[in-house]
Amino acid sequence: KDRGLGRGGYLHLFQDFWCPPFCFQGVINFQNHFLAKDNDVFVASFPKSGTTWLKALTFVIVNHQRFPSFEHHPLLSSNPHELVSFPEFILSHNLDDQIISLSNMSEPRLLATHLPFPSLPESITKSNCKIIYICRNPFDTFVSAWEFFTKISSVSSPALTFEEAFEKYCNGIMGFGPWWSHMLGYWNESITRPNKVLFLKYEDLKEDAVFHVKRMVEFLDTPITQGEDSTAVIENIINLCRFEKMKDLEVNKSGVIDNIVEKKNFFRKGKIGDWINYFSPSMIEKLSKIIEEKLSGSGLSFKLHS
Ligand code: A3P
């Protein structure tokens, strides 16, 4: 048990990852009771790496036939976290009811997870369901996480200082971390099973959304182009999920998710390289060394500036 960035402040080392206690039972229930269907789609991520954006994009792609209109789309009136749930969170309570509602979801089901690859329920790894993973450069991820968990901290779980949180992060202590094993688990899987896991980076999506959203559409084998100009559809999808647009929607300006997190906290700056305003030279050196050491030989690297 240790303190680190995560909901509730305290984290427990469980199955080699730092689990926030609020979803501990949910993780176990997810692992023991979830039955994947071959046409399920999962979005997976390390927290604060672009989960909200990926949920939005994938929701639009997967449901394009159900909701073809970009003017009257569910994303204009619901937050992506209301449209795409995390089983490890919702299965913490009312297990029987939640299992029933999961099995009654319209297909293809779209769900999300922060679990590291080795902790996914076996039925996900063994079935033909697909996983789209997003990660982000560890500098921006840390700043985004620190800002977010500071905002949602409370008297019962006070915020860590930037320096305290950074030390923990360098030791891998953040909810669902270590971040390096989280990324590498999905990275390696995307190399050995490219039809199972599509690996995306926040920075790439920012820089060439058209190219990477096309990759998502192809990976999911969605009939998005039937009778339509596929580039126009893809541009509409990207536009609907744009940071500025989503941040400005009334639905994302007030209200809470899971009774605790204000929706507006999911939209901060949405930039590459904001970390430069936070890190001291010694912190830059320390985190750069850790990135080099942990990712060396993997082929995984990140863009740190826009
Ligand atoms: P910043 O804190 O750097 O602004 P997650 O969704 O995994 O919690 O990640 C949150 C980060 O993604 C935040 O980064 C947030 O602003 C950014 N984000 C949210 N929606 C986005 C969108 N539609 N496009 C790009 N970035 C987005």
CSV table of C-alpha atoms and ligand atoms in Angstrom, one decimal:
chain,number,residue,atom,x,y,z
A,1,LYS,CA,0.0,0.0,0.0
A,2,ASP,CA,1.4,3.5,-0.9
A,3,ARG,CA,0.3,7.0,-1.8
A,4,GLY,CA,0.3,7.9,-5.4
A,5,LEU,CA,-1.8,9.7,-8.1
A,6,GLY,CA,-5.1,7.9,-8.3
A,7,ARG,CA,-8.6,8.2,-7.1
A,8,GLY,CA,-8.7,8.1,-3.3
A,9,GLY,CA,-5.0,8.8,-2.9
A,10,TYR,CA,-4.0,5.3,-1.6
A,11,LEU,CA,-3.1,2.5,-4.0
A,12,HIS,CA,-2.6,-1.2,-3.4
A,13,LEU,CA,-0.1,-3.3,-5.3
A,14,PHE,CA,-2.1,-6.1,-6.8
A,15,GLN,CA,-1.2,-8.5,-9.6
A,16,ASP,CA,1.9,-6.3,-10.3
A,17,PHE,CA,-0.1,-3.1,-10.8
A,18,TRP,CA,-1.1,-0.3,-8.4
A,19,CYS,CA,-4.9,-0.6,-8.0
A,20,PRO,CA,-7.0,2.2,-6.6
A,21,PRO,CA,-9.0,0.6,-3.8
A,22,PHE,CA,-12.4,2.0,-5.0
A,23,CYS,CA,-12.3,-0.5,-7.9
A,24,PHE,CA,-10.5,-3.4,-6.2
A,25,GLN,CA,-13.6,-5.5,-6.0
A,26,GLY,CA,-14.6,-4.4,-9.5
A,27,VAL,CA,-11.4,-5.6,-10.9
A,28,ILE,CA,-11.9,-9.0,-9.3
A,29,ASN,CA,-15.5,-9.2,-10.5
A,30,PHE,CA,-14.5,-8.2,-14.0
A,31,GLN,CA,-11.8,-10.9,-14.1
A,32,ASN,CA,-14.1,-13.6,-12.7
A,33,HIS,CA,-17.5,-12.8,-14.3
A,34,PHE,CA,-17.1,-10.9,-17.5
A,35,LEU,CA,-17.8,-12.9,-20.7
A,36,ALA,CA,-16.4,-11.2,-23.8
A,37,LYS,CA,-18.2,-11.6,-27.2
A,38,ASP,CA,-16.2,-11.9,-30.4
A,39,ASN,CA,-17.5,-8.6,-31.7
A,40,ASP,CA,-16.8,-6.6,-28.5
A,41,VAL,CA,-14.6,-3.5,-28.9
A,42,PHE,CA,-12.4,-2.3,-26.0
A,43,VAL,CA,-10.6,0.9,-25.6
A,44,ALA,CA,-7.7,0.6,-23.2
A,45,SER,CA,-5.4,3.2,-21.8
A,46,PHE,CA,-3.2,4.3,-19.0
A,47,PRO,CA,-5.1,7.1,-17.1
A,48,LYS,CA,-4.7,10.6,-18.5
A,49,SER,CA,-3.4,9.5,-21.8
A,50,GLY,CA,-6.4,10.4,-24.0
A,51,THR,CA,-9.0,7.9,-22.8
A,52,THR,CA,-11.9,10.4,-23.1
A,53,TRP,CA,-10.9,11.3,-26.7
A,54,LEU,CA,-10.5,7.7,-27.7
A,55,LYS,CA,-13.8,6.8,-26.2
A,56,ALA,CA,-15.5,9.5,-28.2
A,57,LEU,CA,-13.8,8.6,-31.5
A,58,THR,CA,-14.4,4.9,-31.1
A,59,PHE,CA,-18.0,5.4,-30.1
A,60,VAL,CA,-18.7,7.4,-33.2
A,61,ILE,CA,-17.0,4.8,-35.5
A,62,VAL,CA,-18.5,1.8,-33.9
A,63,ASN,CA,-22.0,3.3,-33.9
A,64,HIS,CA,-21.9,5.1,-37.2
A,65,GLN,CA,-24.8,3.1,-38.7
A,66,ARG,CA,-27.0,3.6,-35.6
A,67,PHE,CA,-26.2,7.3,-35.3
A,68,PRO,CA,-25.2,8.5,-38.8
A,69,SER,CA,-26.1,12.2,-38.2
A,70,PHE,CA,-23.3,14.4,-36.9
A,71,GLU,CA,-25.8,17.1,-36.1
A,72,HIS,CA,-27.9,15.0,-33.7
A,73,HIS,CA,-25.3,12.8,-32.3
A,74,PRO,CA,-25.3,11.3,-28.7
A,75,LEU,CA,-21.9,12.8,-28.1
A,76,LEU,CA,-23.5,16.3,-28.3
A,77,SER,CA,-25.6,15.5,-25.3
A,78,SER,CA,-23.6,12.9,-23.3
A,79,ASN,CA,-20.1,12.8,-22.0
A,80,PRO,CA,-18.0,10.0,-23.5
A,81,HIS,CA,-17.6,8.5,-20.1
A,82,GLU,CA,-21.5,8.2,-19.9
A,83,LEU,CA,-21.5,6.5,-23.3
A,84,VAL,CA,-18.6,4.1,-22.7
A,85,SER,CA,-18.2,2.4,-19.2
A,86,PHE,CA,-15.3,0.8,-17.5
A,87,PRO,CA,-16.4,-2.7,-16.3
A,88,GLU,CA,-13.8,-2.6,-13.5
A,89,PHE,CA,-15.6,0.5,-12.1
A,90,ILE,CA,-19.2,-0.5,-12.7
A,91,LEU,CA,-18.8,-4.1,-11.4
A,92,SER,CA,-17.7,-2.8,-8.0
A,93,HIS,CA,-21.4,-2.7,-6.9
A,94,ASN,CA,-24.6,-4.5,-7.8
A,95,LEU,CA,-22.7,-7.3,-9.6
A,96,ASP,CA,-25.7,-9.3,-10.8
A,97,ASP,CA,-27.6,-6.3,-12.2
A,98,GLN,CA,-24.5,-5.0,-13.9
A,99,ILE,CA,-23.7,-8.3,-15.5
A,100,ILE,CA,-27.2,-8.4,-16.9
A,101,SER,CA,-27.0,-4.9,-18.2
A,102,LEU,CA,-23.6,-5.7,-19.8
A,103,SER,CA,-25.0,-8.8,-21.5
A,104,ASN,CA,-28.0,-6.8,-22.8
A,105,MET,CA,-26.0,-4.0,-24.4
A,106,SER,CA,-26.6,-3.5,-28.1
A,107,GLU,CA,-23.9,-5.1,-30.2
A,108,PRO,CA,-21.1,-4.5,-31.0
A,109,ARG,CA,-20.5,-3.6,-27.4
A,110,LEU,CA,-18.0,-0.8,-26.7
A,111,LEU,CA,-16.3,-0.8,-23.3
A,112,ALA,CA,-13.2,0.7,-21.8
A,113,THR,CA,-10.5,-0.4,-19.4
A,114,HIS,CA,-7.5,0.9,-17.6
A,115,LEU,CA,-6.3,-2.6,-16.6
A,116,PRO,CA,-2.8,-3.7,-17.7
A,117,PHE,CA,-2.9,-6.4,-20.5
A,118,PRO,CA,-1.9,-9.3,-18.2
A,119,SER,CA,-4.8,-8.5,-15.8
A,120,LEU,CA,-7.5,-8.5,-18.5
A,121,PRO,CA,-10.2,-11.2,-18.0
A,122,GLU,CA,-9.1,-14.3,-19.9
A,123,SER,CA,-12.2,-14.1,-22.1
A,124,ILE,CA,-11.0,-10.8,-23.5
A,125,THR,CA,-7.5,-12.0,-24.3
A,126,LYS,CA,-8.8,-15.4,-25.7
A,127,SER,CA,-11.8,-14.3,-27.7
A,128,ASN,CA,-11.7,-12.4,-31.0
A,129,CYS,CA,-12.7,-9.1,-29.5
A,130,LYS,CA,-10.6,-6.1,-30.5
A,131,ILE,CA,-8.7,-3.6,-28.3
A,132,ILE,CA,-7.6,-0.1,-29.3
A,133,TYR,CA,-5.0,1.2,-26.9
A,134,ILE,CA,-3.8,4.8,-26.4
A,135,CYS,CA,-0.8,6.1,-24.6
A,136,ARG,CA,0.9,9.4,-24.3
A,137,ASN,CA,4.4,10.7,-23.6
A,138,PRO,CA,5.1,10.1,-19.9
A,139,PHE,CA,5.9,13.8,-19.3
A,140,ASP,CA,2.4,15.1,-20.4
A,141,THR,CA,0.7,12.1,-18.9
A,142,PHE,CA,2.2,13.0,-15.5
A,143,VAL,CA,1.2,16.7,-15.6
A,144,SER,CA,-2.3,15.8,-16.8
A,145,ALA,CA,-2.6,13.3,-13.9
A,146,TRP,CA,-1.2,15.6,-11.3
A,147,GLU,CA,-3.6,18.4,-12.4
A,148,PHE,CA,-6.6,16.0,-12.5
A,149,PHE,CA,-6.0,14.3,-9.2
A,150,THR,CA,-5.2,17.6,-7.4
A,151,LYS,CA,-8.6,18.9,-8.6
A,152,ILE,CA,-10.5,15.8,-7.4
A,153,SER,CA,-8.6,15.6,-4.1
A,154,SER,CA,-10.5,16.0,-0.9
A,155,VAL,CA,-10.0,16.4,2.8
A,156,SER,CA,-10.1,12.6,3.2
A,157,SER,CA,-7.6,12.1,0.3
A,158,PRO,CA,-5.4,15.2,0.1
A,159,ALA,CA,-3.4,16.0,-3.0
A,160,LEU,CA,0.3,15.2,-3.3
A,161,THR,CA,2.7,18.0,-4.1
A,162,PHE,CA,4.1,18.0,-7.6
A,163,GLU,CA,7.4,16.8,-6.3
A,164,GLU,CA,5.9,14.0,-4.1
A,165,ALA,CA,3.8,12.8,-6.9
A,166,PHE,CA,6.7,12.9,-9.3
A,167,GLU,CA,8.9,10.7,-7.1
A,168,LYS,CA,6.1,8.1,-6.8
A,169,TYR,CA,5.5,8.3,-10.6
A,170,CYS,CA,9.2,7.6,-11.2
A,171,ASN,CA,8.9,4.5,-9.1
A,172,GLY,CA,5.9,3.4,-11.1
A,173,ILE,CA,3.4,4.3,-8.3
A,174,MET,CA,0.3,5.8,-10.0
A,175,GLY,CA,-3.1,4.1,-10.4
A,176,PHE,CA,-2.8,1.2,-12.9
A,177,GLY,CA,0.9,1.7,-13.1
A,178,PRO,CA,3.8,1.3,-13.5
A,179,TRP,CA,3.2,3.3,-16.7
A,180,TRP,CA,6.1,1.6,-18.5
A,181,SER,CA,4.7,-2.0,-18.0
A,182,HIS,CA,1.2,-0.8,-18.9
A,183,MET,CA,2.4,0.6,-22.3
A,184,LEU,CA,4.8,-2.3,-23.0
A,185,GLY,CA,2.2,-4.9,-22.3
A,186,TYR,CA,-0.1,-3.6,-25.0
A,187,TRP,CA,2.8,-2.6,-27.2
A,188,ASN,CA,4.2,-6.1,-27.3
A,189,GLU,CA,0.8,-7.6,-27.9
A,190,SER,CA,0.1,-5.2,-30.8
A,191,ILE,CA,3.3,-6.5,-32.4
A,192,THR,CA,2.5,-10.2,-31.9
A,193,ARG,CA,-1.2,-9.9,-32.5
A,194,PRO,CA,-1.8,-6.9,-34.8
A,195,ASN,CA,-5.4,-8.0,-35.4
A,196,LYS,CA,-6.1,-8.0,-31.7
A,197,VAL,CA,-4.5,-4.8,-30.5
A,198,LEU,CA,-4.2,-1.5,-32.3
A,199,PHE,CA,-1.6,0.7,-30.6
A,200,LEU,CA,-2.1,4.5,-30.8
A,201,LYS,CA,-0.2,7.5,-29.4
A,202,TYR,CA,-1.9,10.7,-28.3
A,203,GLU,CA,0.7,12.7,-30.1
A,204,ASP,CA,0.2,10.9,-33.4
A,205,LEU,CA,-3.6,11.4,-33.2
A,206,LYS,CA,-3.1,15.1,-32.6
A,207,GLU,CA,-0.7,15.4,-35.5
A,208,ASP,CA,-2.4,13.4,-38.1
A,209,ALA,CA,-5.9,12.5,-37.0
A,210,VAL,CA,-7.1,11.6,-40.5
A,211,PHE,CA,-4.4,8.9,-40.9
A,212,HIS,CA,-4.9,7.4,-37.5
A,213,VAL,CA,-8.7,7.5,-37.5
A,214,LYS,CA,-8.5,5.7,-40.8
A,215,ARG,CA,-6.4,3.0,-39.2
A,216,MET,CA,-9.0,2.7,-36.5
A,217,VAL,CA,-11.8,2.3,-39.0
A,218,GLU,CA,-9.8,-0.3,-40.9
A,219,PHE,CA,-8.8,-2.2,-37.8
A,220,LEU,CA,-12.4,-2.4,-36.6
A,221,ASP,CA,-13.5,-3.4,-40.1
A,222,THR,CA,-16.5,-1.1,-39.9
A,223,PRO,CA,-18.6,-0.5,-43.0
A,224,ILE,CA,-18.2,3.3,-42.6
A,225,THR,CA,-17.7,4.0,-46.2
A,226,GLN,CA,-20.8,2.4,-47.7
A,227,GLY,CA,-22.2,4.8,-50.2
A,228,GLU,CA,-20.3,7.7,-48.7
A,229,ASP,CA,-17.1,9.6,-49.2
A,230,SER,CA,-14.9,8.0,-46.5
A,231,THR,CA,-12.6,11.0,-46.1
A,232,ALA,CA,-15.6,13.3,-45.5
A,233,VAL,CA,-17.0,10.9,-42.9
A,234,ILE,CA,-13.6,10.6,-41.2
A,235,GLU,CA,-13.3,14.4,-41.1
A,236,ASN,CA,-16.7,14.7,-39.6
A,237,ILE,CA,-15.8,12.2,-36.9
A,238,ILE,CA,-12.6,14.0,-36.0
A,239,ASN,CA,-14.5,17.3,-35.9
A,240,LEU,CA,-17.2,16.0,-33.6
A,241,CYS,CA,-14.5,14.8,-31.2
A,242,ARG,CA,-12.2,17.8,-31.3
A,243,PHE,CA,-10.9,19.0,-28.0
A,244,GLU,CA,-12.3,22.6,-28.3
A,245,LYS,CA,-15.6,21.3,-29.5
A,246,MET,CA,-16.1,18.8,-26.7
A,247,LYS,CA,-14.8,21.1,-24.0
A,248,ASP,CA,-17.4,23.7,-25.1
A,249,LEU,CA,-20.4,21.4,-25.1
A,250,GLU,CA,-22.9,22.3,-22.3
A,251,VAL,CA,-23.0,18.6,-21.3
A,252,ASN,CA,-19.3,18.7,-20.5
A,253,LYS,CA,-19.3,21.9,-18.6
A,254,SER,CA,-21.2,20.8,-15.5
A,255,GLY,CA,-22.2,17.6,-13.7
A,256,VAL,CA,-20.2,14.7,-12.4
A,257,ILE,CA,-19.2,11.2,-13.5
A,258,ASP,CA,-19.4,8.3,-11.0
A,259,ASN,CA,-20.7,10.7,-8.4
A,260,ILE,CA,-17.3,12.2,-7.9
A,261,VAL,CA,-15.4,13.5,-10.9
A,262,GLU,CA,-16.6,16.8,-12.4
A,263,LYS,CA,-17.0,16.3,-16.2
A,264,LYS,CA,-15.1,19.6,-16.9
A,265,ASN,CA,-12.0,18.1,-15.4
A,266,PHE,CA,-11.6,15.7,-18.3
A,267,PHE,CA,-10.9,18.6,-20.6
A,268,ARG,CA,-7.9,20.8,-19.6
A,269,LYS,CA,-5.5,21.9,-22.3
A,270,GLY,CA,-5.4,19.0,-24.7
A,271,LYS,CA,-1.9,19.9,-25.9
A,272,ILE,CA,1.4,18.2,-26.6
A,273,GLY,CA,4.3,19.6,-24.6
A,274,ASP,CA,2.6,21.4,-21.7
A,275,TRP,CA,4.9,19.6,-19.3
A,276,ILE,CA,7.7,22.1,-20.2
A,277,ASN,CA,5.9,24.6,-17.9
A,278,TYR,CA,6.1,22.3,-14.9
A,279,PHE,CA,9.4,20.4,-14.9
A,280,SER,CA,12.7,21.5,-13.4
A,281,PRO,CA,15.9,20.5,-15.3
A,282,SER,CA,16.7,17.8,-12.8
A,283,MET,CA,13.2,16.3,-13.2
A,284,ILE,CA,13.6,16.3,-17.0
A,285,GLU,CA,16.9,14.5,-16.7
A,286,LYS,CA,15.5,12.0,-14.2
A,287,LEU,CA,12.4,11.1,-16.2
A,288,SER,CA,14.2,11.1,-19.5
A,289,LYS,CA,16.7,8.5,-18.1
A,290,ILE,CA,13.8,6.3,-16.8
A,291,ILE,CA,12.1,6.4,-20.2
A,292,GLU,CA,15.3,5.5,-21.9
A,293,GLU,CA,16.0,2.6,-19.5
A,294,LYS,CA,12.5,1.2,-19.4
A,295,LEU,CA,11.7,1.4,-23.1
A,296,SER,CA,15.1,0.7,-24.5
A,297,GLY,CA,15.0,-2.0,-27.2
A,298,SER,CA,11.2,-2.0,-27.3
A,299,GLY,CA,11.0,0.2,-30.4
A,300,LEU,CA,8.5,2.4,-28.5
A,301,SER,CA,9.3,6.2,-28.4
A,302,PHE,CA,7.5,9.4,-27.9
A,303,LYS,CA,7.3,12.9,-29.3
A,304,LEU,CA,7.7,15.4,-26.4
A,305,HIS,CA,6.9,18.7,-28.2
A,306,SER,CA,4.4,19.8,-30.7
B,1,A3P,P1,-4.4,17.6,-20.5
B,1,A3P,O1,-4.6,17.5,-19.0
B,1,A3P,O2,-3.0,17.6,-20.9
B,1,A3P,O3,-5.2,18.7,-21.1
B,1,A3P,P2,-8.0,11.0,-20.1
B,1,A3P,O4,-9.1,11.2,-21.0
B,1,A3P,O5,-7.2,9.7,-20.3
B,1,A3P,O6,-8.4,11.2,-18.7
B,1,A3P,O7,-6.9,12.1,-20.5
B,1,A3P,C1,-7.1,13.4,-20.3
B,1,A3P,C2,-6.3,14.3,-21.2
B,1,A3P,O8,-6.8,14.2,-22.5
B,1,A3P,C3,-6.3,15.7,-20.8
B,1,A3P,O9,-5.1,16.3,-21.2
B,1,A3P,C4,-7.5,16.3,-21.6
B,1,A3P,O10,-7.5,17.7,-21.8
B,1,A3P,C5,-7.2,15.6,-22.9
B,1,A3P,N1,-8.4,15.5,-23.8
B,1,A3P,C6,-9.7,15.2,-23.4
B,1,A3P,N2,-10.5,15.2,-24.5
B,1,A3P,C7,-9.7,15.4,-25.6
B,1,A3P,C8,-10.0,15.6,-27.0
B,1,A3P,N3,-11.2,15.5,-27.4
B,1,A3P,N4,-8.9,15.8,-27.8
B,1,A3P,C9,-7.7,15.9,-27.3
B,1,A3P,N5,-7.3,15.8,-26.0
B,1,A3P,C10,-8.4,15.6,-25.1
